[in-house]
């Protein structure tokens, strides 16, 4: 191939320095390669024309043939706008320009048939189209290469500067002209053959200039597959290399700690999911590689006991272990739960948090370094440089989504060799997403709740039903149960939110008066020690109602609480609602979740509420959440980079992702170093990955 795709975009005929600058700054297009990989957002049928009397008030993009009858200038607040009456045989609409009016007036001709294209507005009883794309009808017909016209991503600035979709299409045509449409193949013959994929060159041509809808879907399939395949290949290889390079501590034996606990002290029969996960962990710990495992399990699925028993495997091999949680409350709770079990087995355990006293810290530091302390539980405080272990063998992180990757790796460096790492999360991540985001971690799933749990009954009630809800709370309290009432609190509307919380607290206090009822309140503005005190009162059963902001979202365990009332539930995200609901249903009693809202609900809010009422399954809820919000939002900005897909969609293209992963795995199984001749293209492409960050920079 004679044309180098790394050629700067300035060199393409028709681009020039000004356009090149805009393409760089607005679309990140620096080279020919970047341009070829600018995939259309969608396609429209450019053979279809609308009649003016058939236009709908839906802001859709339409194409109309007609003539300009006249121009006029209309004064407005600032400057003026140019309006043209545009007519076909069924009616008249307006074309409107706010900028570039002089040029428009000089270049457009009245009385000649034009094809206009753009979004319509319904304004003052008339349809109008601001800044339409215009082309003389006969030009349009000459230029029409295919029925399906690609619509490219754009920005306001680009269209303001006249780089319309038509311009992009023109320079794309120029690119195909200069390269003769020949591009290097990036997949192996085997893959192409088995999946009946079209060639790279055909795919690129048809994604930009579809010859037919059939070829367009073939092009889309091939490019989506390719994108996902190389992401998976990269992740799986990273994992393999990690396993072969980084030696972990080998936990050779299962010893007394584990066995005695299992025989004599296990408080309940493990679920089969817990057993399966323990086996997976055991097999990692017993191998030579360092474990990097994500343990997913819905709220209440029993991850803690799995964590504890994994730590026992460490202790049996004379290693220290630590368990890190995102909040003080949670670490205290973990510590309190574990200390009982540890006492039975004569295991030394300590708690380290931000509020540990200096003298305590000193003692902990010493005992860690001399090895007499076996298990350390705590918050971020564990990451401080002063905290040094004698031989940390296993680090467990609870509720991982609150910790960043950087913090995970900090734990790694607490030792000569990295300890095994188990990351636990109660935010179920759909498998597809987990595979893409955490492809470098192995994944275990506890997909079963302990026996005898009653599914939580969830209902949706409107605010004007509040008296009935109060009545229901009273009935439950009379049975000895406790109730959570949760208010939303977000930074943007913090003041209002606190007011709502306080108003709510007051009205509940009136409805549930002392001395018959005791009420706790916990919110983010309280001191940690006060929060803790109130939480403890509620946990001990001294108060009947806990009024709180979402600070109780994560992990807290009060089995006697059986009612969760969520105020302004429409303002919470799905996974948050599910997490909150998980605070009840932890005991033997039937539990309830009441979602309170106003009557004003958006469609998304309705879907969220309906999903909560219908399902108790965290994974199902996560799938809906993913569909509503998209992957970037779910994982937060930190991890969204990897999900910055050009053409594939993690939700919609799940089936392709599965295939891509399957092929990546199979190829690496047979040819881990990609040295077989038939994998030549794959190796070449993969090698280039190291050089470029964006996947599509190496896929062409
Ligand atoms: P999570 O996965 O949300 O961290 P926990 O580990 O806190 O869940 O467990 C929730 C509750 O279920 C705890 O009270 C725990 O003791 C109990 N539990 C865990 N496993 C089982 C089991 N196999 N059978 C009965 N109860 C269990
Ligand atoms: Mg937990």
XYZ file of C-alpha atoms and ligand atoms in Angstrom:
728
model
C 0.000 0.000 0.000
C 1.499 3.261 -1.032
C -0.384 5.695 1.161
C 0.826 5.840 4.726
C -2.147 6.054 7.032
C -0.101 7.968 9.569
C -0.014 10.913 7.163
C -1.264 14.079 8.900
C -4.771 14.981 7.877
C -3.571 18.375 6.539
C -2.195 16.583 3.480
C -5.535 15.256 2.337
C -6.849 17.159 -0.656
C -9.685 19.446 0.380
C -8.660 19.678 4.022
C -6.209 22.549 4.414
C -4.832 24.054 7.625
C -8.047 25.584 9.007
C -10.148 22.498 8.571
C -7.281 20.328 9.822
C -7.143 22.333 13.038
C -10.866 21.962 13.550
C -10.816 18.242 12.806
C -8.026 17.823 15.338
C -9.559 19.856 18.104
C -13.188 18.855 17.629
C -12.980 15.205 16.582
C -9.456 14.170 17.509
C -8.638 13.449 13.881
C -4.914 13.884 13.339
C -4.119 11.369 10.630
C -5.651 9.584 7.661
C -6.092 6.657 9.975
C -8.134 8.667 12.454
C -10.386 9.784 9.642
C -10.953 6.302 8.272
C -11.924 5.252 11.779
C -14.432 8.031 12.230
C -17.445 5.775 12.100
C -20.875 7.152 11.283
C -23.361 7.467 14.126
C -26.153 6.381 11.854
C -27.458 6.394 8.303
C -30.349 8.030 6.610
C -32.070 7.130 3.429
C -31.181 9.922 1.016
C -33.548 8.642 -1.638
C -36.525 9.378 0.555
C -38.086 12.848 0.332
C -40.723 14.212 2.662
C -43.603 16.375 1.595
C -44.052 19.503 3.664
C -47.633 18.646 4.550
C -46.475 15.250 5.859
C -43.882 16.596 8.328
C -44.322 15.595 11.951
C -43.731 17.673 15.061
C -40.945 15.407 16.271
C -37.722 17.249 15.429
C -36.714 14.456 13.106
C -34.147 14.897 10.383
C -35.860 15.054 7.048
C -35.089 15.678 3.424
C -37.402 17.816 1.326
C -37.318 18.898 -2.332
C -38.620 22.350 -3.152
C -37.740 25.862 -4.191
C -36.884 29.049 -2.364
C -39.543 31.659 -3.068
C -38.109 34.624 -1.201
C -35.700 35.844 1.478
C -36.323 38.287 4.281
C -34.436 39.570 7.286
C -36.049 39.481 10.694
C -34.717 41.607 13.528
C -34.199 39.805 16.807
C -32.786 40.653 20.218
C -29.230 40.533 19.019
C -28.644 41.081 15.297
C -31.020 39.559 12.803
C -31.841 36.273 11.236
C -32.281 35.399 7.617
C -35.475 33.577 6.716
C -36.384 31.981 3.407
C -39.793 30.674 2.409
C -39.336 27.224 0.959
C -42.140 25.599 -0.980
C -43.026 22.264 -2.464
C -46.284 21.174 -4.113
C -47.931 20.558 -0.751
C -47.025 23.579 1.353
C -44.536 26.163 2.583
C -41.951 26.036 5.367
C -39.168 28.336 6.557
C -35.424 27.986 6.321
C -33.567 29.992 8.951
C -29.986 31.204 9.258
C -28.510 32.964 12.260
C -25.020 33.181 10.820
C -23.313 33.446 7.470
C -26.275 35.331 6.012
C -24.405 37.334 3.453
C -22.873 34.260 1.904
C -26.190 32.432 1.904
C -27.966 35.246 0.131
C -25.306 35.477 -2.497
C -24.995 31.795 -3.230
C -28.570 30.540 -3.109
C -30.911 31.010 -6.027
C -34.651 31.458 -5.853
C -36.887 29.435 -8.117
C -34.501 26.475 -8.512
C -35.177 23.001 -7.092
C -33.080 22.272 -4.022
C -32.805 19.285 -1.752
C -32.717 20.451 1.846
C -31.754 18.313 4.776
C -31.902 18.956 8.504
C -33.944 18.945 11.671
C -37.342 20.548 11.638
C -38.810 22.736 14.359
C -42.452 23.500 14.895
C -42.562 27.212 15.611
C -45.394 29.757 15.449
C -47.646 27.320 13.650
C -45.094 26.624 10.934
C -42.306 24.180 10.261
C -38.857 25.646 10.049
C -35.397 24.251 9.525
C -32.417 26.114 10.987
C -29.183 25.958 9.009
C -30.272 23.321 6.516
C -27.848 21.490 4.305
C -28.721 22.468 0.760
C -27.856 21.026 -2.592
C -29.287 21.655 -6.012
C -31.476 18.722 -6.934
C -29.482 17.718 -9.998
C -26.178 17.884 -8.045
C -27.715 15.791 -5.332
C -28.710 13.111 -7.764
C -25.284 13.137 -9.352
C -23.546 12.833 -5.982
C -25.763 10.134 -4.635
C -23.497 7.128 -4.178
C -25.775 5.042 -2.087
C -29.211 5.158 -0.654
C -27.818 5.123 2.824
C -26.007 8.272 3.657
C -23.615 8.135 6.598
C -24.177 10.702 9.322
C -20.955 11.429 11.187
C -20.430 12.622 14.729
C -20.205 16.381 14.780
C -19.973 19.284 17.153
C -21.618 22.654 17.258
C -18.357 24.348 16.435
C -17.840 22.192 13.362
C -21.238 22.991 11.925
C -20.809 26.673 12.773
C -17.585 26.685 10.818
C -19.258 25.071 7.859
C -17.831 21.586 8.267
C -21.137 19.918 7.624
C -21.816 16.268 7.192
C -21.519 16.806 3.469
C -18.013 18.177 3.867
C -16.952 15.217 5.991
C -18.438 12.860 3.420
C -16.486 14.606 0.667
C -13.139 14.350 2.427
C -13.902 10.744 3.254
C -14.433 10.120 -0.459
C -11.111 11.796 -1.138
C -9.441 9.505 1.359
C -10.792 6.437 -0.407
C -9.623 7.877 -3.688
C -6.081 8.436 -2.463
C -5.797 5.071 -0.734
C -7.658 3.285 -3.526
C -9.731 1.827 -0.736
C -7.052 -0.748 0.042
C -6.418 -1.462 3.702
C -4.321 -4.075 5.455
C -6.203 -7.077 6.800
C -6.099 -7.304 10.589
C -7.797 -10.619 11.313
C -6.671 -14.158 10.571
C -8.008 -16.309 7.745
C -9.431 -18.703 10.301
C -11.521 -16.057 11.986
C -12.600 -14.528 8.687
C -13.585 -17.968 7.445
C -15.324 -19.265 10.527
C -17.369 -16.145 11.084
C -17.799 -15.443 7.362
C -16.509 -11.926 7.859
C -15.938 -9.542 4.981
C -12.434 -8.194 4.380
C -11.079 -5.128 6.102
C -11.184 -3.073 2.906
C -14.758 -4.069 2.119
C -15.824 -3.355 5.671
C -14.311 0.114 5.694
C -15.828 0.981 2.347
C -19.288 -0.166 3.318
C -19.284 1.426 6.729
C -18.770 4.799 5.051
C -20.552 4.224 1.745
C -22.924 1.297 2.160
C -23.696 -0.390 -1.128
C -26.685 -2.113 0.432
C -28.153 -2.602 3.851
C -26.936 -6.171 3.808
C -23.331 -5.090 3.214
C -23.706 -2.392 5.822
C -24.659 -4.896 8.496
C -21.779 -7.133 7.433
C -19.403 -4.206 7.719
C -20.770 -3.287 11.128
C -20.513 -6.835 12.376
C -16.944 -7.224 11.223
C -15.776 -3.931 12.733
C -17.586 -4.482 16.018
C -16.142 -7.948 16.283
C -12.688 -6.644 15.554
C -12.923 -3.927 18.161
C -14.133 -6.268 20.867
C -11.744 -9.033 19.833
C -8.661 -6.885 20.292
C -9.850 -5.570 23.626
C -10.433 -9.101 24.842
C -7.153 -10.325 23.418
C -5.341 -7.585 25.229
C -7.078 -8.246 28.535
C -6.630 -11.999 28.393
C -2.970 -11.686 27.429
C -2.408 -9.239 30.249
C -3.920 -11.732 32.627
C -1.810 -14.605 31.241
C 1.399 -12.614 31.355
C 0.559 -11.472 34.844
C 0.066 -15.050 35.946
C 3.274 -16.304 34.440
C 5.436 -13.377 35.482
C 4.243 -12.444 38.920
C 4.861 -15.188 41.343
C 2.440 -15.209 44.202
C 2.848 -16.799 47.548
C 1.914 -20.406 47.301
C -0.435 -21.400 50.090
C 0.496 -25.085 50.079
C -1.765 -26.492 52.674
C -5.174 -26.271 54.168
C -4.421 -26.493 57.871
C -5.927 -26.418 61.327
C -7.364 -22.924 61.289
C -9.454 -23.679 58.251
C -10.338 -27.249 59.144
C -11.230 -26.625 62.768
C -13.322 -23.627 61.850
C -15.085 -25.592 59.155
C -15.792 -28.560 61.437
C -16.586 -26.869 64.734
C -17.388 -23.189 64.371
C -19.097 -22.536 61.082
C -22.333 -20.826 62.183
C -24.386 -22.173 59.276
C -24.220 -24.486 56.301
C -22.494 -22.728 53.406
C -24.545 -22.240 50.273
C -23.318 -24.176 47.278
C -22.323 -20.888 45.633
C -20.170 -20.013 48.646
C -18.549 -23.441 48.483
C -17.854 -23.105 44.772
C -16.275 -19.691 45.227
C -14.119 -20.924 48.098
C -12.854 -23.686 45.834
C -11.983 -21.175 43.137
C -10.100 -19.062 45.654
C -8.399 -22.104 47.126
C -7.181 -23.148 43.718
C -5.736 -19.680 43.032
C -4.018 -19.513 46.392
C -2.545 -22.965 45.965
C -1.060 -22.203 42.565
C 2.127 -20.327 41.958
C 0.464 -17.281 40.511
C -0.698 -14.236 42.360
C -4.458 -14.165 42.759
C -6.331 -11.174 41.399
C -9.939 -12.066 41.840
C -13.178 -10.142 41.852
C -15.886 -11.639 44.029
C -19.332 -10.473 43.073
C -22.279 -11.232 45.253
C -25.543 -9.497 45.804
C -26.173 -7.788 49.135
C -26.687 -10.409 51.803
C -25.250 -13.246 49.739
C -22.636 -13.941 52.410
C -19.339 -12.628 51.133
C -17.922 -11.950 54.573
C -17.682 -15.563 55.604
C -15.947 -16.371 52.323
C -13.479 -13.583 53.026
C -12.852 -14.897 56.506
C -12.315 -18.477 55.392
C -9.927 -17.286 52.686
C -7.958 -15.492 55.369
C -7.814 -18.729 57.349
C -6.049 -20.314 54.372
C -3.480 -17.548 54.647
C -3.018 -18.005 58.364
C -2.628 -21.754 57.876
C 0.417 -20.945 55.768
C 1.774 -18.454 58.301
C 0.843 -15.348 56.367
C -0.851 -12.202 57.619
C -4.089 -11.020 56.044
C -5.963 -7.765 55.889
C -9.505 -6.686 55.128
C -10.135 -3.163 53.963
C -13.555 -1.471 53.853
C -14.510 1.956 52.506
C -16.033 3.472 55.647
C -15.367 3.516 59.332
C -18.798 2.112 60.135
C -18.257 -0.813 57.830
C -14.792 -1.649 59.104
C -16.015 -1.530 62.661
C -18.819 -3.849 61.735
C -16.498 -6.268 59.980
C -14.166 -6.154 62.927
C -16.951 -6.833 65.424
C -18.199 -9.736 63.358
C -14.795 -11.282 62.835
C -13.454 -10.864 66.360
C -16.004 -13.347 67.666
C -14.895 -15.940 65.151
C -11.228 -15.157 65.768
C -11.556 -15.562 69.510
C -12.776 -19.098 69.035
C -9.645 -19.919 67.083
C -7.158 -17.865 69.085
C -6.388 -15.571 66.198
C -5.065 -12.070 66.835
C -6.991 -9.362 65.044
C -6.941 -5.546 65.209
C -8.865 -2.622 63.834
C -7.146 0.378 62.283
C -9.121 3.423 61.149
C -8.699 7.152 60.937
C -9.902 7.491 64.493
C -7.583 4.919 66.050
C -5.631 6.502 68.890
C -1.905 7.094 68.513
C -1.061 4.574 71.200
C -3.217 1.935 69.501
C -1.617 2.678 66.174
C 1.827 2.285 67.615
C 0.976 -1.081 69.030
C -0.601 -2.209 65.771
C 2.419 -1.093 63.741
C 4.726 -3.016 66.044
C 2.686 -6.173 66.069
C 2.321 -6.092 62.324
C 6.028 -5.813 61.823
C 6.970 -8.472 64.333
C 4.302 -10.753 62.919
C 2.303 -11.324 66.071
C -0.766 -9.645 64.579
C -2.453 -12.014 62.138
C -5.442 -10.109 60.774
C -5.809 -6.376 60.327
C -9.194 -4.845 59.522
C -9.633 -1.201 58.633
C -10.235 1.693 56.291
C -7.913 3.571 53.935
C -5.730 3.954 57.007
C -4.294 0.559 56.016
C -2.695 2.165 52.999
C -0.569 4.609 54.948
C 3.130 4.172 54.469
C 3.680 3.575 58.152
C 1.629 0.410 57.980
C 4.149 -2.352 57.251
C 3.447 -6.036 57.410
C 5.899 -8.771 58.219
C 4.430 -11.009 55.578
C 1.126 -9.946 54.097
C -0.195 -12.878 52.095
C -3.756 -11.911 51.282
C -5.454 -8.540 51.009
C -9.233 -8.382 50.785
C -11.024 -5.243 49.683
C -14.722 -4.943 50.408
C -17.068 -2.833 48.280
C -14.455 -2.259 45.655
C -16.228 0.423 43.693
C -15.295 2.926 46.335
C -11.611 2.265 45.897
C -9.656 3.180 42.851
C -7.253 0.999 40.974
C -4.366 3.068 42.288
C -5.284 2.112 45.816
C -5.422 -1.528 44.895
C -1.909 -1.337 43.595
C -0.756 0.475 46.707
C -1.648 -2.596 48.674
C 0.511 -4.604 46.352
C 3.582 -2.754 47.356
C 3.190 -3.543 51.002
C 5.392 -6.537 50.500
C 8.355 -7.924 48.633
C 5.996 -9.966 46.487
C 2.477 -8.753 45.899
C -0.058 -10.429 48.149
C -3.029 -12.245 46.738
C -5.878 -9.811 46.229
C -9.573 -10.522 46.570
C -11.873 -7.679 45.678
C -15.465 -8.005 46.869
C -18.335 -6.032 45.465
C -22.043 -5.984 46.152
C -22.727 -3.869 43.110
C -23.505 -6.578 40.667
C -21.848 -5.830 37.402
C -23.348 -7.604 34.429
C -20.959 -10.235 33.259
C -20.441 -8.639 29.872
C -19.373 -5.421 31.461
C -17.257 -7.112 34.092
C -15.454 -9.002 31.355
C -14.578 -5.824 29.566
C -13.743 -3.705 32.517
C -12.144 -6.245 34.758
C -10.928 -8.590 32.057
C -7.599 -8.666 33.833
C -9.224 -9.956 36.994
C -10.680 -13.408 37.413
C -14.286 -13.349 38.439
C -16.202 -15.374 40.993
C -19.891 -14.963 41.557
C -22.064 -15.857 44.539
C -25.359 -16.145 42.745
C -27.421 -17.633 45.527
C -28.786 -16.260 48.775
C -28.636 -18.283 51.996
C -31.631 -20.584 52.380
C -34.729 -19.359 54.158
C -34.422 -15.749 53.079
C -37.768 -14.292 52.204
C -37.711 -12.037 49.156
C -38.266 -8.435 50.166
C -41.707 -7.134 49.224
C -41.319 -3.868 47.367
C -44.072 -1.368 46.647
C -44.289 2.059 45.103
C -46.414 4.671 46.917
C -47.150 8.297 46.152
C -46.502 11.050 48.677
C -50.200 11.568 49.368
C -50.295 8.031 50.744
C -47.885 8.860 53.523
C -50.407 8.397 56.359
C -50.935 4.801 55.343
C -47.199 4.291 55.245
C -46.877 5.710 58.776
C -49.612 3.346 59.894
C -47.747 0.422 58.370
C -44.521 1.476 60.090
C -46.368 1.586 63.428
C -47.687 -1.925 62.916
C -44.214 -3.249 62.192
C -42.697 -1.415 65.148
C -45.452 -2.887 67.334
C -44.201 -6.314 66.257
C -40.756 -5.359 67.505
C -39.263 -4.529 64.121
C -37.200 -1.481 63.162
C -37.528 0.906 60.244
C -35.161 2.879 58.030
C -36.329 6.104 56.378
C -33.833 7.292 53.798
C -33.587 10.685 52.070
C -31.569 11.515 48.987
C -28.649 13.826 49.344
C -26.586 15.014 46.478
C -24.036 17.747 46.401
C -25.739 19.903 43.813
C -28.859 20.351 45.874
C -27.342 19.836 49.262
C -29.115 22.692 51.019
C -32.564 21.685 49.841
C -31.805 18.077 50.591
C -30.856 18.838 54.188
C -34.004 20.832 54.565
C -36.062 17.901 53.262
C -34.244 15.576 55.609
C -34.865 17.827 58.602
C -38.501 18.469 57.649
C -38.967 14.744 57.271
C -37.322 14.099 60.608
C -39.624 16.606 62.253
C -42.790 15.181 60.801
C -41.733 11.663 61.730
C -40.926 12.882 65.240
C -44.434 14.331 65.484
C -46.037 11.174 64.170
C -43.886 8.888 66.338
C -43.650 10.804 69.649
C -41.442 10.116 72.622
C -41.409 8.242 74.904
C -43.224 5.514 72.962
C -40.903 5.831 69.960
C -37.174 6.459 69.759
C -35.711 7.895 66.593
C -32.127 8.008 65.360
C -30.824 10.364 62.742
C -27.606 10.031 60.770
C -26.322 12.289 58.036
C -23.099 13.317 56.404
C -22.682 16.592 58.300
C -22.435 14.814 61.629
C -19.121 13.967 63.235
C -17.990 10.401 62.617
C -18.237 9.609 66.314
C -21.813 10.921 66.524
C -22.829 8.956 63.460
C -21.309 5.893 64.925
C -23.080 6.423 68.233
C -26.465 6.740 66.522
C -25.788 3.718 64.315
C -24.904 1.700 67.366
C -28.095 2.745 69.165
C -30.112 1.592 66.203
C -28.100 -1.602 65.801
C -28.670 -2.446 69.472
C -32.392 -1.921 69.069
C -32.539 1.117 71.330
C -34.199 3.187 68.621
C -37.140 2.167 66.424
C -36.536 4.364 63.413
C -33.380 5.387 61.639
C -33.786 8.559 59.588
C -30.784 8.930 57.355
C -29.234 10.107 54.153
C -27.528 7.541 52.001
C -24.663 7.187 54.444
C -26.166 3.852 55.383
C -26.036 2.678 51.807
C -23.172 0.314 52.154
C -22.875 -2.804 54.193
C -24.545 -2.062 57.517
C -26.127 -5.095 59.104
C -29.159 -4.750 61.405
C -31.116 -7.996 60.958
C -34.066 -6.794 63.034
C -34.770 -3.923 60.643
C -37.559 -5.022 58.335
C -38.844 -1.870 56.647
C -36.957 0.411 54.294
C -38.796 3.581 53.315
C -37.028 5.487 50.554
C -38.148 9.093 50.162
C -37.991 10.764 46.724
C -37.102 7.364 45.360
C -37.273 8.744 41.815
C -34.055 10.608 42.516
C -32.000 7.514 43.256
C -30.218 5.384 40.715
C -31.222 1.756 40.359
C -28.136 0.252 41.892
C -28.395 2.658 44.804
C -32.023 1.680 45.385
C -31.058 -1.953 45.311
C -28.200 -1.382 47.750
C -30.501 0.478 50.110
C -33.138 -2.209 49.939
C -30.434 -4.708 50.816
C -30.259 -3.166 54.309
C -33.465 -5.045 55.165
C -34.357 -8.665 54.607
C -31.369 -9.800 56.624
C -33.334 -11.562 59.322
C -35.937 -14.292 59.385
C -38.888 -11.875 59.188
C -40.687 -10.762 56.053
C -39.186 -7.436 55.032
C -40.570 -4.527 53.021
C -39.265 -1.748 50.867
C -41.512 1.251 50.217
C -40.530 3.589 47.414
C -42.094 7.019 47.973
C -42.372 9.447 45.066
C -44.306 12.442 43.852
C -46.668 12.058 40.911
C -44.228 13.678 38.511
C -42.110 10.888 37.113
C -39.901 10.722 34.060
C -40.000 7.604 31.904
C -36.641 6.486 33.228
C -37.814 6.950 36.801
C -40.868 4.850 36.054
C -38.700 2.101 34.612
C -36.452 2.172 37.656
C -39.371 1.947 40.073
C -41.070 -0.817 38.102
C -37.829 -2.771 37.983
C -37.403 -2.492 41.749
C -40.974 -3.615 42.387
C -40.645 -6.537 39.985
C -37.206 -7.872 40.818
C -35.003 -8.704 43.763
C -32.221 -9.959 41.544
C -29.197 -7.666 41.630
C -27.899 -8.871 38.300
C -31.185 -8.319 36.519
C -31.376 -4.868 38.069
C -27.832 -4.124 36.980
C -28.678 -5.070 33.390
C -31.588 -2.633 33.370
C -29.376 0.014 34.935
C -26.781 -0.538 32.254
C -29.409 -0.098 29.572
C -30.738 3.077 31.143
C -27.483 4.753 31.902
C -24.880 3.305 29.620
C -21.653 1.737 30.788
C -19.588 4.876 31.252
C -21.858 6.224 33.926
C -22.052 2.997 35.798
C -18.384 2.527 36.197
C -17.678 6.174 36.735
C -15.260 8.183 34.678
C -12.267 6.378 36.030
C -12.797 3.154 34.199
C -14.841 4.429 31.336
C -11.781 4.792 29.113
C -11.801 1.167 28.250
C -15.461 1.374 27.443
C -14.894 4.153 25.025
C -15.908 1.977 22.152
C -16.005 3.364 18.661
C -18.523 1.101 17.096
C -19.520 -1.738 19.384
C -22.001 -1.298 22.203
C -21.417 -3.377 25.275
C -25.111 -3.762 25.953
C -26.494 -4.266 22.477
C -23.597 -6.254 21.127
C -23.327 -8.680 23.970
C -23.515 -11.653 21.603
C -20.623 -10.344 19.517
C -18.643 -9.712 22.678
C -19.129 -13.315 23.718
C -17.890 -14.491 20.331
C -14.928 -12.139 20.448
C -13.962 -13.389 23.851
C -14.358 -16.989 22.776
C -12.093 -16.510 19.768
C -9.506 -14.565 21.730
C -9.393 -17.297 24.347
C -9.240 -20.145 21.865
C -6.475 -18.586 19.803
C -4.371 -17.873 22.874
C -4.905 -21.383 24.153
C -3.451 -22.906 20.981
C -0.919 -20.189 20.298
C -0.174 -18.135 23.414
C 2.705 -16.263 21.787
C 0.781 -15.663 18.540
C 3.694 -17.080 16.588
C 1.841 -19.366 14.197
C 1.955 -18.048 10.631
C -1.804 -17.859 10.457
C -1.880 -15.475 13.404
C 0.617 -13.170 11.755
C -1.854 -10.349 11.212
C -3.087 -10.625 14.750
C 0.397 -10.450 16.195
C 1.263 -7.499 13.990
C -1.819 -5.670 15.092
C -1.313 -6.601 18.712
C 2.324 -5.446 18.663
C 1.196 -2.033 17.590
C -1.116 -1.849 20.568
C 1.804 -1.006 22.773
C 2.452 2.086 20.709
C -1.012 3.543 20.668
C -3.557 4.066 23.325
C -6.645 4.125 21.175
C -7.551 0.715 19.898
C -8.403 1.940 16.430
C -4.960 3.365 15.974
C -3.597 -0.081 15.681
C -6.521 -1.792 14.052
C -6.032 -0.178 10.671
P -22.743 -9.540 52.063
O -22.469 -10.472 50.940
O -23.769 -8.539 51.728
O -21.486 -8.959 52.641
P -22.836 -10.827 54.598
O -21.569 -11.543 54.462
O -22.886 -9.638 55.462
O -23.402 -10.448 53.171
O -23.952 -11.866 55.025
C -25.266 -11.460 55.279
C -25.839 -12.259 56.408
O -26.048 -13.604 56.006
C -24.938 -12.319 57.621
O -25.740 -12.161 58.757
C -24.334 -13.711 57.547
O -23.995 -14.208 58.799
C -25.441 -14.508 56.910
N -24.994 -15.667 56.128
C -23.947 -15.717 55.287
N -23.844 -16.930 54.721
C -24.886 -17.669 55.184
C -25.332 -19.014 54.963
N -24.684 -19.849 54.135
N -26.436 -19.410 55.624
C -27.092 -18.569 56.458
N -26.724 -17.312 56.711
C -25.625 -16.842 56.097
Mg -20.687 -7.104 53.047
